[in-house]
Amino acid sequence: TFYFSEVAGEGLRGGGVLLDSDSTQSLIDLIKTFIGSGGISQEHGGAQITLPESFQPSGPWKHFLAGAKRAKWEESYDRFLRGEHPQAIAMQQKLTSGAEGKPIQPGTVIGHILESALQAGKQVPLRRLAECDDLANLPNEADWEKMDNASIKIGCDPVESNQRRDKEILVEMVGPEVEMDFTQKTDEQKAGEKVWYAKIKWWVALKRAKAPVSFGGGGKRQRT
């Protein structure tokens, strides 16, 4: 079943939400109860991914383009390195400048670090970043093999290509229903696709960085 990371309580406190330990646990229990009563169903099977505690690529990804100005991802990355939780960072960053700007989502902050910072050649505490995300978003060994096979079938190497073809990969894995109009999809379909897109994000980023990953507690062969 979908996993709600218990470090989220720490992220809420870091973002300025006043929660005592009892309130935090109540919130976590409430979310788990809601999800467990009709939330996302995940495939079982496949050893869990094992990431290095910290990893720095040998250099930027070949297609990475650095901007002339300081980017939003750099702020997220710097704050994460200082120990802040992505949830706290998200609550204090805004989509647009000014007091009326809406806060960004924690997943956006994770994407800043996982995709932009890692592809820029920065050192990233991968294990801590993974602990801040939902376990369901991390690809297990079966997921990794499915994504590898799907990318081969559609002729897209995520390391060599600078184009993202996430939807095509998902269609190859799940089926043509992925291409249905969003308004016609069930809540279960929408939730399942959201999790798969998160898995693809991790898979692409780790492959582009050539990060060593293994499955089953390091007892099985490494993948890059």
XYZ file of C-alpha atoms in Angstrom:
224
model
C 0.000 0.000 0.000
C 0.950 3.630 -0.365
C 3.443 4.744 2.221
C 3.226 8.046 4.090
C 6.683 9.054 5.232
C 6.807 9.658 8.947
C 9.447 12.326 8.468
C 6.640 14.516 7.116
C 5.816 15.619 10.659
C 9.304 17.046 10.993
C 8.846 18.812 7.667
C 5.608 20.429 8.824
C 7.252 21.693 11.998
C 10.157 23.034 9.966
C 7.708 24.943 7.802
C 6.308 26.771 10.809
C 3.331 24.527 11.629
C 3.074 24.124 15.388
C 2.486 20.447 16.139
C 3.290 18.608 19.318
C 4.269 14.930 19.131
C 0.703 13.722 19.806
C -0.728 15.961 17.083
C 1.908 14.843 14.602
C 1.201 11.167 15.263
C -2.543 11.774 15.016
C -2.062 13.428 11.644
C 0.089 10.549 10.383
C -2.436 7.965 11.649
C -5.302 9.855 10.015
C -3.571 9.970 6.644
C -2.591 6.306 6.844
C -6.185 5.368 7.711
C -7.545 7.399 4.794
C -5.086 5.943 2.313
C -5.532 2.419 3.589
C -9.316 2.654 3.283
C -9.306 3.264 -0.445
C -6.074 4.792 -1.557
C -3.363 3.749 -3.938
C -2.753 0.087 -4.516
C 0.828 -0.745 -5.363
C 2.206 -3.835 -7.046
C 4.129 -6.088 -4.716
C 7.218 -7.983 -5.762
C 10.707 -6.827 -6.426
C 13.471 -6.114 -3.978
C 13.612 -2.641 -2.454
C 16.165 -0.208 -3.844
C 19.355 0.519 -1.905
C 21.016 3.882 -2.508
C 24.437 5.181 -1.486
C 24.295 7.463 1.533
C 25.647 10.303 -0.580
C 26.675 10.507 -4.210
C 28.353 13.009 -6.516
C 28.491 12.359 -10.266
C 31.845 12.647 -12.036
C 30.478 15.760 -13.717
C 27.250 17.354 -14.988
C 24.998 15.300 -17.219
C 25.969 15.878 -20.862
C 22.775 17.793 -21.697
C 22.554 19.837 -18.502
C 22.248 23.573 -19.182
C 23.211 25.978 -16.405
C 21.283 29.232 -16.330
C 22.847 32.663 -16.111
C 20.899 33.482 -12.944
C 20.573 31.618 -9.674
C 17.772 29.092 -10.154
C 15.053 27.947 -7.763
C 16.600 24.485 -7.586
C 19.788 25.970 -6.153
C 17.868 27.486 -3.237
C 16.161 24.135 -2.597
C 19.479 22.298 -2.814
C 21.323 24.662 -0.458
C 18.568 24.494 2.142
C 18.349 20.717 1.907
C 22.095 20.454 2.510
C 21.619 22.570 5.631
C 19.282 19.874 6.945
C 15.868 21.298 6.062
C 13.079 18.921 5.056
C 11.608 19.312 1.523
C 8.197 19.930 3.069
C 9.527 22.889 5.054
C 11.396 24.214 2.011
C 8.243 23.952 -0.106
C 6.127 25.841 2.396
C 8.542 28.773 2.295
C 9.173 28.856 -1.457
C 6.649 30.316 -3.855
C 5.722 29.668 -7.466
C 5.838 33.402 -8.167
C 7.449 36.305 -6.371
C 5.484 38.413 -3.952
C 3.424 37.764 -0.866
C 0.510 36.297 -2.874
C 2.567 33.593 -4.557
C 1.485 30.016 -3.861
C 3.900 27.645 -2.088
C 5.408 24.950 -4.270
C 4.836 21.247 -3.610
C 7.307 19.044 -1.646
C 7.605 16.856 -4.752
C 8.852 19.893 -6.663
C 11.614 20.399 -4.090
C 12.580 16.731 -4.328
C 12.687 17.163 -8.113
C 14.938 20.224 -7.743
C 17.473 18.136 -5.833
C 17.048 14.784 -7.553
C 16.983 16.066 -11.105
C 18.538 19.519 -11.345
C 21.185 19.372 -8.596
C 22.232 15.808 -9.366
C 22.354 16.480 -13.107
C 24.407 19.597 -12.420
C 27.044 17.337 -10.867
C 26.317 18.298 -7.262
C 26.798 15.948 -4.343
C 23.421 14.784 -3.080
C 22.601 12.908 0.160
C 20.540 10.369 -1.779
C 19.535 8.220 1.154
C 18.183 11.169 3.135
C 16.386 12.462 0.047
C 14.752 9.065 -0.450
C 13.666 9.018 3.200
C 11.915 12.349 2.619
C 9.902 10.945 -0.280
C 7.119 8.376 -0.133
C 8.370 4.808 -0.293
C 5.841 4.086 -3.047
C 7.633 6.629 -5.253
C 10.917 4.707 -5.161
C 11.341 2.065 -7.873
C 11.912 -1.476 -6.679
C 13.799 -4.043 -8.745
C 10.729 -5.136 -10.723
C 9.852 -1.502 -11.477
C 13.425 -0.791 -12.608
C 13.371 -3.735 -15.026
C 9.997 -2.658 -16.424
C 11.268 0.862 -17.083
C 14.478 -0.446 -18.638
C 12.521 -2.740 -20.953
C 9.956 -0.078 -21.863
C 12.644 2.466 -22.745
C 14.339 -0.091 -25.015
C 11.055 -0.886 -26.757
C 10.306 2.760 -27.553
C 13.939 3.459 -28.473
C 14.653 6.045 -25.811
C 17.857 6.002 -23.781
C 17.281 8.435 -20.864
C 21.023 9.013 -20.520
C 21.713 9.839 -24.171
C 18.469 11.638 -24.988
C 17.685 15.124 -23.720
C 13.974 14.558 -24.292
C 11.663 13.228 -21.608
C 9.324 10.535 -22.910
C 7.827 9.550 -19.581
C 4.301 9.152 -20.929
C 5.432 6.848 -23.743
C 7.311 4.713 -21.225
C 4.216 4.545 -19.038
C 2.002 3.581 -22.003
C 4.407 0.745 -22.799
C 4.265 -0.511 -19.208
C 0.625 0.084 -18.292
C -1.261 0.178 -21.584
C -3.156 2.573 -23.871
C -5.499 3.665 -21.073
C -2.749 6.081 -20.031
C -3.699 8.151 -23.073
C -7.335 8.496 -22.018
C -8.643 11.994 -21.346
C -7.680 12.894 -17.770
C -11.283 13.725 -16.862
C -12.367 10.223 -17.907
C -9.894 8.424 -15.665
C -10.862 6.967 -12.311
C -9.271 8.249 -9.124
C -7.414 4.950 -8.878
C -5.953 5.406 -12.371
C -4.882 8.970 -11.636
C -3.250 7.983 -8.353
C -1.473 5.010 -9.901
C -0.097 7.079 -12.773
C 1.121 9.754 -10.371
C 3.151 7.164 -8.480
C 4.545 5.702 -11.702
C 5.651 9.144 -12.896
C 7.464 9.614 -9.582
C 9.225 6.267 -10.056
C 10.240 7.276 -13.583
C 11.639 10.540 -12.217
C 13.913 8.642 -9.807
C 14.907 6.116 -12.484
C 15.836 8.782 -15.053
C 17.761 10.926 -12.554
C 19.764 8.019 -11.134
C 20.641 6.699 -14.582
C 21.711 10.107 -15.868
C 23.927 10.592 -12.827
C 25.279 7.028 -13.192
C 24.548 6.529 -9.518
C 25.245 3.007 -8.242
C 22.033 1.414 -7.019
C 21.393 -2.112 -5.832
C 18.392 -4.079 -4.689
C 17.689 -6.347 -1.770
C 19.995 -4.680 0.734
C 22.983 -4.738 -1.560
C 22.931 -8.497 -1.953
C 21.974 -8.319 -5.606
C 23.817 -6.886 -8.543
C 24.177 -3.143 -8.907
C 22.405 -1.190 -11.623
C 23.326 2.097 -13.275
